[in-house]
Amino acid sequence: MYEELIFPKGFVFGAATAALQVEGDRAGRGDCIWDDYCSKPGNILDGTNVDVACDHVHRYKEDVAIMKKMGLDAYRFSISWPRIFPDDSGVPNQAGVEFYNNLIDELLKNGIEPYITLFHWELPTYIQRVGGWSNPTIADKFGDFARFVGQTYGDRVKKYITFNEPQSFLGYGYRRGSHPPSLKMTDKEYLYAIHNFFRAHGMAVRALRATVENAEIGITMSTNANYPASNSPEDIEAAKMSNLDIVNDDGFIMNIVHWCDPIYFGKYPDKAYEVFGDDMPYMSEEDSKLISEPLDFHGQNCYCSSMIKSDGKGGYEVAKRPLGSAKNSLNWPVTPEAIGSVCKILYERYGKPIYITENGICCNDWICEDGEVHDSYRVDFYHKYLKNLNEAIKDGADVRGYFAWSLMDNFEWTKGYTARFGIVYVDYDTQERIPKDSAKFYSEIIRLNKSNR
Ligand code: BGC
């Protein structure tokens, strides 16, 4: 049974969270832009904040025990920059430093490998006050933070992801204004902020290489993952073209090349200069070297995608999905074909091993009469996406691991606690954790994979 879900030997099965979404406990932690944002009425759908969230800071042992019971190989979590450095004095908050020490030790004791993300959107307020991503000094500051993390945890943690989804925190935060700090920049300002982010990434890679022996470093993107409407060579080519094309969608940039070419090739793609002209930032030789410091893997998150077909004239167009097609509770299309197709495109262009660092679905879950959470749609979601991913691996894409998003229900940004993405249910009143049917399914797949080795 589930033969289609038996992955190559060594494939890593994990689950992911992010600091702000699960940790709670603000004692000793400095404010971040999301704290400020939550405090303004109307910003968060249910009017909540992250003061308690899933109380992971106090319940991490229980959470690690759940991971262990599920048989997870790895846990991807992020380190909160303002929990480590609450203000700009450069003096670390010892309680925060200890929390991650304890979490890491607990994971290792239970045979679970930690994967650290350095930045999952919680920019310290003191950094935003001096311009955030618009101020080029952020690159050095982020490098300092990365060095501290490497020096402190690098004896035990070898896997690092510098950033989670720059297209989201910069696109929504600095261009669309729908996430903090609610800026609506011009193209030129926005492209410059992106350039500063790229430099910060490079500084972090250098800092981690200098402090962590045998570090494996990557970055997580959530670029387009458009998939072909059919298996015809024309549609496959059209989907690829759409993913690699650069379109100025009111300044919002989601294509693969704008975000990945600088990192892997040290330059912006030619098309970016055609589309944005003089608004493009200057890429000096020094910046090019910094930004393209070699990485060990590419992290890809997979959520929303469009179906693409050939327009019959050598171009591409969006194909209509059948009426009533599958969607999650936020109305995002469910498109398992996307996960394999994006891995093939990424691997063909950049040749880097890939980890799916997030993939998951939010559903309207509740506790059933028998006390369990029967999330059959999520079970089917994981089955379909994992199957599609495995097919891409068989077709030659070098995918090394997969992280379910999320380990547990948590604070879903502007949606507050209204959207449940977890494979473990969280009762926010009691903080009780209840593994959903999807957690049991995932665990069974992990067990089958292990017994097959
Ligand atoms: C983010 C997560 C988020 C998830 C679902 C990803 O873009 O990395 O933090 O919860 O999507 O919206």
Coordinates of C-alpha atoms and ligand atoms in Angstrom, one line a residue:
M1 CA 0.0 0.0 0.0
Y2 CA 1.1 3.6 -0.7
E3 CA 3.9 2.4 -3.0
E4 CA 3.7 5.7 -4.8
L5 CA 4.7 7.4 -1.5
I6 CA 7.9 5.4 -1.0
F7 CA 10.7 8.0 -1.5
P8 CA 14.4 7.4 -2.2
K9 CA 16.6 6.3 0.7
G10 CA 17.6 9.3 2.9
F11 CA 14.6 11.5 2.0
V12 CA 13.9 13.8 5.0
F13 CA 10.4 14.0 6.3
G14 CA 9.8 17.0 8.5
A15 CA 7.3 19.6 9.7
A16 CA 7.8 23.4 10.0
T17 CA 6.7 26.4 12.1
A18 CA 7.8 30.0 12.4
A19 CA 8.8 31.8 15.6
L20 CA 6.1 34.5 15.6
Q21 CA 3.3 32.1 14.6
V22 CA 3.8 29.7 17.5
E23 CA 6.1 31.0 20.3
G24 CA 4.1 33.4 22.4
D25 CA 5.9 34.7 25.6
R26 CA 7.0 38.2 24.9
A27 CA 9.0 38.5 28.2
G28 CA 12.5 39.7 27.2
R29 CA 11.6 39.7 23.5
G30 CA 11.8 43.1 21.8
D31 CA 8.9 44.3 19.7
C32 CA 8.7 43.4 16.0
I33 CA 6.7 45.1 13.2
W34 CA 4.0 42.5 13.6
D35 CA 3.4 43.4 17.3
D36 CA 2.9 47.0 16.3
Y37 CA 0.6 45.9 13.4
C38 CA -1.6 43.6 15.6
S39 CA -2.1 46.4 18.1
K40 CA -4.0 48.5 15.5
P41 CA -7.7 47.6 15.2
G42 CA -8.8 46.2 11.8
N43 CA -5.4 44.8 10.8
I44 CA -5.9 41.2 12.0
L45 CA -9.1 39.5 11.0
D46 CA -10.0 38.3 14.5
G47 CA -8.4 41.1 16.3
T48 CA -5.8 38.9 18.0
N49 CA -2.1 39.1 18.5
V50 CA 0.9 36.8 19.2
D51 CA 1.3 37.3 23.0
V52 CA 0.4 33.7 23.6
A53 CA 0.0 32.0 20.2
C54 CA 0.7 28.3 20.8
D55 CA 2.8 28.9 23.8
H56 CA 5.6 26.9 22.2
V57 CA 8.2 28.6 24.4
H58 CA 6.8 26.8 27.4
R59 CA 5.4 23.7 25.7
Y60 CA 8.3 22.8 23.4
K61 CA 9.0 19.5 25.2
E62 CA 5.4 18.4 24.6
D63 CA 5.7 19.5 21.0
V64 CA 8.9 17.6 20.4
A65 CA 7.3 14.5 22.0
I66 CA 4.5 14.8 19.4
M67 CA 7.1 15.1 16.6
K68 CA 9.0 12.1 18.0
K69 CA 5.8 10.0 18.2
M70 CA 5.1 10.9 14.5
G71 CA 8.6 9.7 13.5
L72 CA 9.7 13.1 12.1
D73 CA 13.3 13.2 10.9
A74 CA 13.5 17.0 11.1
Y75 CA 11.9 20.2 12.5
R76 CA 12.2 23.5 10.7
F77 CA 11.7 26.5 13.0
S78 CA 12.8 30.1 12.9
I79 CA 14.8 32.1 15.4
S80 CA 13.2 35.3 16.4
W81 CA 15.7 38.2 15.8
P82 CA 14.1 40.4 18.5
R83 CA 14.0 37.5 21.0
I84 CA 17.8 37.2 20.7
F85 CA 18.5 41.0 20.3
P86 CA 15.6 42.9 21.9
D87 CA 17.1 46.3 21.2
D88 CA 20.0 47.8 19.2
S89 CA 22.5 47.6 22.1
G90 CA 23.8 44.3 20.7
V91 CA 23.4 42.7 24.1
P92 CA 21.6 39.3 23.7
N93 CA 18.6 38.3 25.8
Q94 CA 19.9 35.3 27.7
A95 CA 16.4 33.8 28.3
G96 CA 15.8 33.9 24.5
V97 CA 19.2 32.3 23.8
E98 CA 18.5 29.6 26.3
F99 CA 15.1 28.8 24.8
Y100 CA 16.6 27.9 21.5
N101 CA 19.5 26.0 23.2
N102 CA 16.9 23.9 25.1
L103 CA 14.7 23.4 22.0
I104 CA 17.8 22.2 19.9
D105 CA 18.9 19.9 22.7
E106 CA 15.5 18.4 23.1
L107 CA 15.2 17.8 19.4
L108 CA 18.6 16.1 19.2
K109 CA 17.9 14.0 22.2
N110 CA 14.9 12.7 20.3
G111 CA 16.7 12.1 17.1
I112 CA 15.1 15.0 15.2
E113 CA 17.4 17.2 13.1
P114 CA 16.9 21.0 13.6
Y115 CA 16.7 23.2 10.5
I116 CA 17.0 26.9 11.5
T117 CA 15.4 29.7 9.5
L118 CA 17.1 33.0 10.4
F119 CA 14.3 35.3 9.2
H120 CA 10.6 34.5 9.0
W121 CA 9.2 38.0 8.8
E122 CA 9.5 39.4 12.3
L123 CA 11.7 42.5 11.7
P124 CA 12.6 44.2 15.0
T125 CA 10.8 47.5 15.4
Y126 CA 14.1 49.2 16.1
I127 CA 15.4 48.2 12.7
Q128 CA 12.3 49.3 10.9
R129 CA 12.5 52.7 12.7
V130 CA 15.7 53.4 10.8
G131 CA 14.3 52.3 7.4
G132 CA 14.2 48.5 7.6
W133 CA 15.0 47.0 4.2
S134 CA 15.4 50.4 2.6
N135 CA 18.5 51.2 4.7
P136 CA 21.6 49.4 3.3
T137 CA 23.1 49.0 6.8
I138 CA 20.5 46.2 7.4
A139 CA 22.9 43.9 5.6
D140 CA 25.6 44.2 8.2
K141 CA 23.1 44.0 11.0
F142 CA 21.6 40.8 9.7
G143 CA 25.1 39.4 9.2
D144 CA 25.9 40.1 12.9
F145 CA 22.7 38.3 13.9
A146 CA 23.6 35.3 11.7
R147 CA 27.1 35.2 13.1
F148 CA 25.7 35.1 16.7
V149 CA 23.3 32.3 15.7
G150 CA 26.2 30.4 14.0
Q151 CA 28.5 30.9 17.0
T152 CA 25.8 29.9 19.5
Y153 CA 24.1 26.9 17.9
G154 CA 26.5 25.9 15.1
D155 CA 28.1 23.1 17.2
R156 CA 24.8 21.3 17.0
V157 CA 22.8 22.7 14.1
K158 CA 24.1 22.3 10.5
K159 CA 21.1 23.2 8.4
Y160 CA 20.3 26.8 7.8
I161 CA 17.8 28.8 5.8
T162 CA 18.7 32.5 5.6
F163 CA 15.3 33.9 4.7
N164 CA 11.7 32.7 4.3
E165 CA 9.8 34.0 1.3
P166 CA 11.3 37.4 0.6
Q167 CA 8.7 37.9 -2.1
S168 CA 6.0 37.9 0.7
F169 CA 7.5 40.0 3.4
L170 CA 8.8 42.6 0.9
G171 CA 6.0 42.3 -1.6
Y172 CA 3.2 42.5 0.9
G173 CA 5.0 44.7 3.5
Y174 CA 6.8 47.2 1.2
R175 CA 4.9 47.2 -2.1
R176 CA 1.3 46.2 -1.5
G177 CA 1.1 47.5 2.0
S178 CA -1.1 44.6 3.2
H179 CA 1.4 43.4 5.8
P180 CA 3.5 45.5 8.2
P181 CA 5.1 48.0 7.8
S182 CA 2.3 48.8 5.4
L183 CA 4.4 50.6 2.8
K184 CA 3.4 51.2 -0.8
M185 CA 6.7 51.9 -2.4
T186 CA 7.4 52.9 -6.0
D187 CA 9.0 50.3 -8.2
K188 CA 12.4 52.0 -7.8
E189 CA 12.2 52.1 -3.9
Y190 CA 10.9 48.5 -3.8
L191 CA 13.6 47.2 -6.1
Y192 CA 16.2 48.9 -3.9
A193 CA 14.8 47.3 -0.8
I194 CA 15.0 43.9 -2.5
H195 CA 18.6 44.6 -3.4
N196 CA 19.3 45.3 0.3
F197 CA 17.6 42.0 1.2
F198 CA 19.9 40.2 -1.3
R199 CA 23.0 41.7 0.3
A200 CA 21.7 40.7 3.8
H201 CA 21.4 37.2 2.5
G202 CA 25.0 37.2 1.3
M203 CA 26.2 38.6 4.6
A204 CA 24.4 35.8 6.5
V205 CA 25.9 33.1 4.2
R206 CA 29.4 34.4 4.9
A207 CA 28.8 34.7 8.6
L208 CA 27.4 31.1 8.8
R209 CA 30.3 29.7 6.7
A210 CA 32.8 31.4 9.1
T211 CA 31.2 30.1 12.3
V212 CA 29.6 26.7 11.5
E213 CA 31.7 23.8 10.5
N214 CA 30.1 21.8 7.7
A215 CA 27.1 24.1 7.5
E216 CA 24.5 23.4 4.8
I217 CA 22.9 26.6 3.8
G218 CA 19.9 27.5 1.6
I219 CA 17.2 30.1 1.2
T220 CA 13.4 29.6 0.9
M221 CA 11.4 31.1 -1.9
S222 CA 7.8 31.0 -2.8
T223 CA 8.0 32.1 -6.4
N224 CA 5.5 31.1 -9.1
A225 CA 4.9 27.4 -9.5
N226 CA 2.6 27.5 -12.5
Y227 CA 1.9 24.1 -13.9
P228 CA 1.0 22.9 -17.4
A229 CA -2.7 22.2 -18.3
S230 CA -1.7 19.0 -20.1
N231 CA 1.3 16.8 -20.8
S232 CA 1.7 18.2 -24.3
P233 CA 5.2 19.6 -24.9
E234 CA 3.6 23.0 -25.9
D235 CA 1.8 23.3 -22.5
I236 CA 4.8 22.2 -20.6
E237 CA 6.9 24.8 -22.4
A238 CA 4.2 27.4 -21.8
A239 CA 4.1 26.8 -18.0
K240 CA 7.9 27.0 -17.9
M241 CA 7.9 30.2 -19.8
S242 CA 5.3 31.8 -17.5
N243 CA 7.3 30.8 -14.4
L244 CA 10.5 32.3 -15.8
D245 CA 8.9 35.4 -17.4
I246 CA 9.0 38.8 -15.6
V247 CA 5.8 40.7 -15.5
N248 CA 5.3 44.0 -13.7
D249 CA 2.1 43.1 -11.9
D250 CA 1.7 46.5 -10.3
G251 CA 5.2 46.2 -9.0
F252 CA 4.6 42.8 -7.5
I253 CA 7.2 40.3 -8.5
M254 CA 6.7 36.6 -8.2
N255 CA 8.7 35.0 -11.1
I256 CA 11.5 32.6 -10.3
V257 CA 14.3 34.4 -12.2
H258 CA 14.1 37.8 -10.5
W259 CA 14.5 36.2 -7.1
C260 CA 16.8 33.3 -7.9
D261 CA 19.2 34.4 -10.7
P262 CA 21.0 37.0 -8.5
I263 CA 21.5 34.3 -5.9
Y264 CA 22.7 31.5 -8.2
F265 CA 24.2 33.5 -11.1
G266 CA 25.1 36.8 -9.4
K267 CA 23.1 39.0 -11.8
Y268 CA 19.6 40.2 -12.4
P269 CA 18.0 38.6 -15.5
D270 CA 18.1 40.7 -18.7
K271 CA 14.3 40.8 -18.8
A272 CA 14.2 42.7 -15.4
Y273 CA 16.1 45.6 -17.1
E274 CA 13.7 45.5 -20.0
V275 CA 10.7 45.7 -17.6
F276 CA 11.9 48.0 -14.9
G277 CA 14.5 50.0 -16.9
D278 CA 16.3 52.7 -14.9
D279 CA 14.4 51.7 -11.7
M280 CA 16.7 48.6 -11.4
P281 CA 19.4 48.9 -8.7
Y282 CA 23.0 48.9 -9.6
M283 CA 24.7 45.5 -9.2
S284 CA 28.4 46.2 -8.5
E285 CA 30.9 43.4 -8.9
E286 CA 31.3 43.3 -5.1
D287 CA 27.5 43.0 -4.6
S288 CA 27.3 40.3 -7.2
K289 CA 29.9 38.2 -5.4
L290 CA 28.3 38.7 -2.0
I291 CA 24.8 37.9 -3.2
S292 CA 25.8 34.8 -5.0
E293 CA 27.9 33.2 -2.2
P294 CA 27.5 29.5 -3.0
L295 CA 24.5 27.7 -1.4
D296 CA 24.1 24.0 -0.7
F297 CA 20.4 23.7 -1.4
H298 CA 17.3 25.6 -2.6
G299 CA 14.2 25.7 -0.3
Q300 CA 10.8 26.0 -2.0
N301 CA 7.4 26.6 -0.4
C302 CA 4.5 25.5 -2.4
Y303 CA 1.0 26.9 -2.0
C304 CA -0.9 28.8 -4.7
S305 CA -0.4 28.2 -8.5
S306 CA -2.1 28.8 -11.8
M307 CA -2.7 26.3 -14.6
I308 CA -1.1 27.5 -17.8
K309 CA -1.5 26.4 -21.5
S310 CA 0.1 27.4 -24.8
D311 CA -1.7 30.3 -26.5
G312 CA -1.0 28.6 -29.8
K313 CA 1.3 31.4 -30.9
G314 CA 4.5 30.5 -29.0
G315 CA 3.3 32.2 -25.9
Y316 CA 1.4 31.2 -22.8
E317 CA -2.0 32.0 -21.1
V318 CA -3.8 31.1 -17.9
A319 CA -6.0 28.1 -18.5
K320 CA -9.4 28.0 -16.7
R321 CA -9.7 25.3 -14.0
P322 CA -13.0 23.4 -14.2
L323 CA -15.8 25.1 -12.3
G324 CA -16.0 24.0 -8.6
S325 CA -12.3 22.8 -8.5
A326 CA -10.8 22.0 -5.1
K327 CA -9.8 25.0 -2.9
N328 CA -8.7 25.4 0.7
S329 CA -10.7 27.4 3.3
L330 CA -9.0 30.6 2.1
N331 CA -10.1 29.8 -1.5
W332 CA -6.6 29.1 -2.7
P333 CA -6.7 26.4 -5.5
V334 CA -5.5 22.9 -4.6
T335 CA -3.0 22.0 -7.4
P336 CA -0.8 19.0 -6.6
E337 CA 0.6 19.1 -10.2
A338 CA 2.5 22.3 -9.2
I339 CA 4.8 20.8 -6.7
G340 CA 6.5 18.4 -9.1
S341 CA 6.6 20.8 -12.0
V342 CA 8.2 23.6 -10.0
C343 CA 10.9 21.3 -8.7
K344 CA 11.7 20.2 -12.3
I345 CA 12.0 23.7 -13.5
L346 CA 14.1 24.8 -10.5
Y347 CA 16.4 21.9 -10.8
E348 CA 16.9 22.2 -14.5
R349 CA 17.8 25.9 -14.2
Y350 CA 19.9 26.0 -11.1
G351 CA 21.0 22.4 -10.5
K352 CA 20.7 22.7 -6.7
P353 CA 19.3 20.0 -4.5
I354 CA 15.8 21.1 -3.4
Y355 CA 13.9 20.9 -0.1
I356 CA 10.2 21.6 -0.1
T357 CA 10.3 23.7 3.1
E358 CA 6.6 24.2 3.3
N359 CA 3.5 22.7 1.8
G360 CA 0.1 22.4 3.4
I361 CA -3.5 23.4 3.5
C362 CA -5.9 25.2 5.8
C363 CA -9.3 23.6 6.4
N364 CA -12.2 24.4 8.7
D365 CA -11.2 21.7 11.2
W366 CA -13.0 21.0 14.4
I367 CA -13.0 18.4 17.2
C368 CA -15.5 15.7 16.3
E369 CA -17.9 13.9 18.7
D370 CA -15.3 11.2 19.3
G371 CA -12.7 13.7 20.4
E372 CA -10.6 13.4 17.3
V373 CA -10.0 15.7 14.3
H374 CA -11.0 14.0 11.1
D375 CA -9.4 16.1 8.4
S376 CA -9.9 13.8 5.5
Y377 CA -9.3 16.6 2.9
R378 CA -5.9 17.4 4.4
V379 CA -5.0 13.7 4.3
D380 CA -5.9 13.6 0.6
F381 CA -4.0 16.8 0.0
Y382 CA -0.8 15.4 1.5
H383 CA -1.3 12.1 -0.4
K384 CA -1.7 13.9 -3.8
Y385 CA 1.2 16.4 -3.3
L386 CA 3.6 13.8 -2.0
K387 CA 2.7 11.5 -4.9
N388 CA 3.3 14.3 -7.4
L389 CA 6.6 15.2 -5.8
N390 CA 7.8 11.6 -5.9
E391 CA 7.0 11.4 -9.6
A392 CA 9.2 14.5 -10.2
I393 CA 12.0 12.8 -8.3
K394 CA 11.6 9.7 -10.5
D395 CA 11.8 12.1 -13.5
G396 CA 15.2 13.3 -12.2
A397 CA 14.6 16.3 -9.9
D398 CA 16.9 16.2 -7.0
V399 CA 14.5 16.7 -4.1
R400 CA 16.0 15.8 -0.7
G401 CA 13.2 16.4 1.8
Y402 CA 9.8 17.7 2.6
F403 CA 8.3 19.8 5.4
A404 CA 4.6 19.8 6.1
W405 CA 3.2 23.2 6.9
S406 CA 2.5 23.3 9.7
L407 CA 3.3 21.1 12.6
M408 CA 0.4 22.7 14.4
D409 CA -2.3 25.3 13.9
N410 CA -1.0 28.8 14.6
F411 CA -1.2 32.5 14.1
E412 CA -1.9 32.9 10.3
W413 CA -0.6 36.5 9.9
T414 CA -3.5 38.8 8.9
K415 CA -6.0 36.0 9.3
G416 CA -5.1 35.6 13.0
Y417 CA -6.2 32.2 14.4
T418 CA -9.1 31.8 11.9
A419 CA -7.1 29.6 9.4
R420 CA -5.9 26.2 10.6
F421 CA -2.9 24.9 8.6
G422 CA -1.7 22.4 11.2
I423 CA -1.5 18.6 11.2
V424 CA -1.8 18.9 14.9
Y425 CA -4.9 20.7 16.2
V426 CA -4.4 23.4 18.8
D427 CA -7.3 24.3 21.2
Y428 CA -6.3 27.9 21.8
D429 CA -8.3 28.1 25.1
T430 CA -6.6 25.2 26.8
Q431 CA -3.5 24.8 24.6
E432 CA -4.3 21.2 24.2
R433 CA -2.7 19.6 21.1
I434 CA -4.6 16.9 19.2
P435 CA -2.9 15.2 16.3
K436 CA -5.3 15.2 13.4
D437 CA -5.9 12.3 11.0
S438 CA -3.4 14.0 8.7
A439 CA -0.7 13.7 11.3
K440 CA -1.5 10.0 11.6
F441 CA -1.4 9.6 7.9
Y442 CA 1.9 11.4 7.6
S443 CA 3.3 9.3 10.4
E444 CA 2.2 6.1 8.6
I445 CA 3.9 7.2 5.4
I446 CA 7.1 8.0 7.3
R447 CA 7.0 4.6 9.0
L448 CA 6.5 2.8 5.7
N449 CA 9.4 4.7 4.2
K450 CA 11.6 3.7 7.2
S451 CA 10.6 0.0 7.1
N452 CA 11.4 0.0 3.4
R453 CA 15.0 0.9 4.0
Ligands
BGC1 C1 4.5 31.3 5.1 C2 3.9 30.8 6.4 C3 2.4 30.9 6.3 C4 1.9 30.0 5.1 C5 0.4 29.9 4.9 C6 3.8 30.8 3.9 O1 3.8 31.9 2.9 O2 5.9 31.0 5.1 O3 4.3 31.6 7.4 O4 1.7 30.5 7.4 O5 2.5 30.5 3.9 O6 -0.1 31.2 4.6

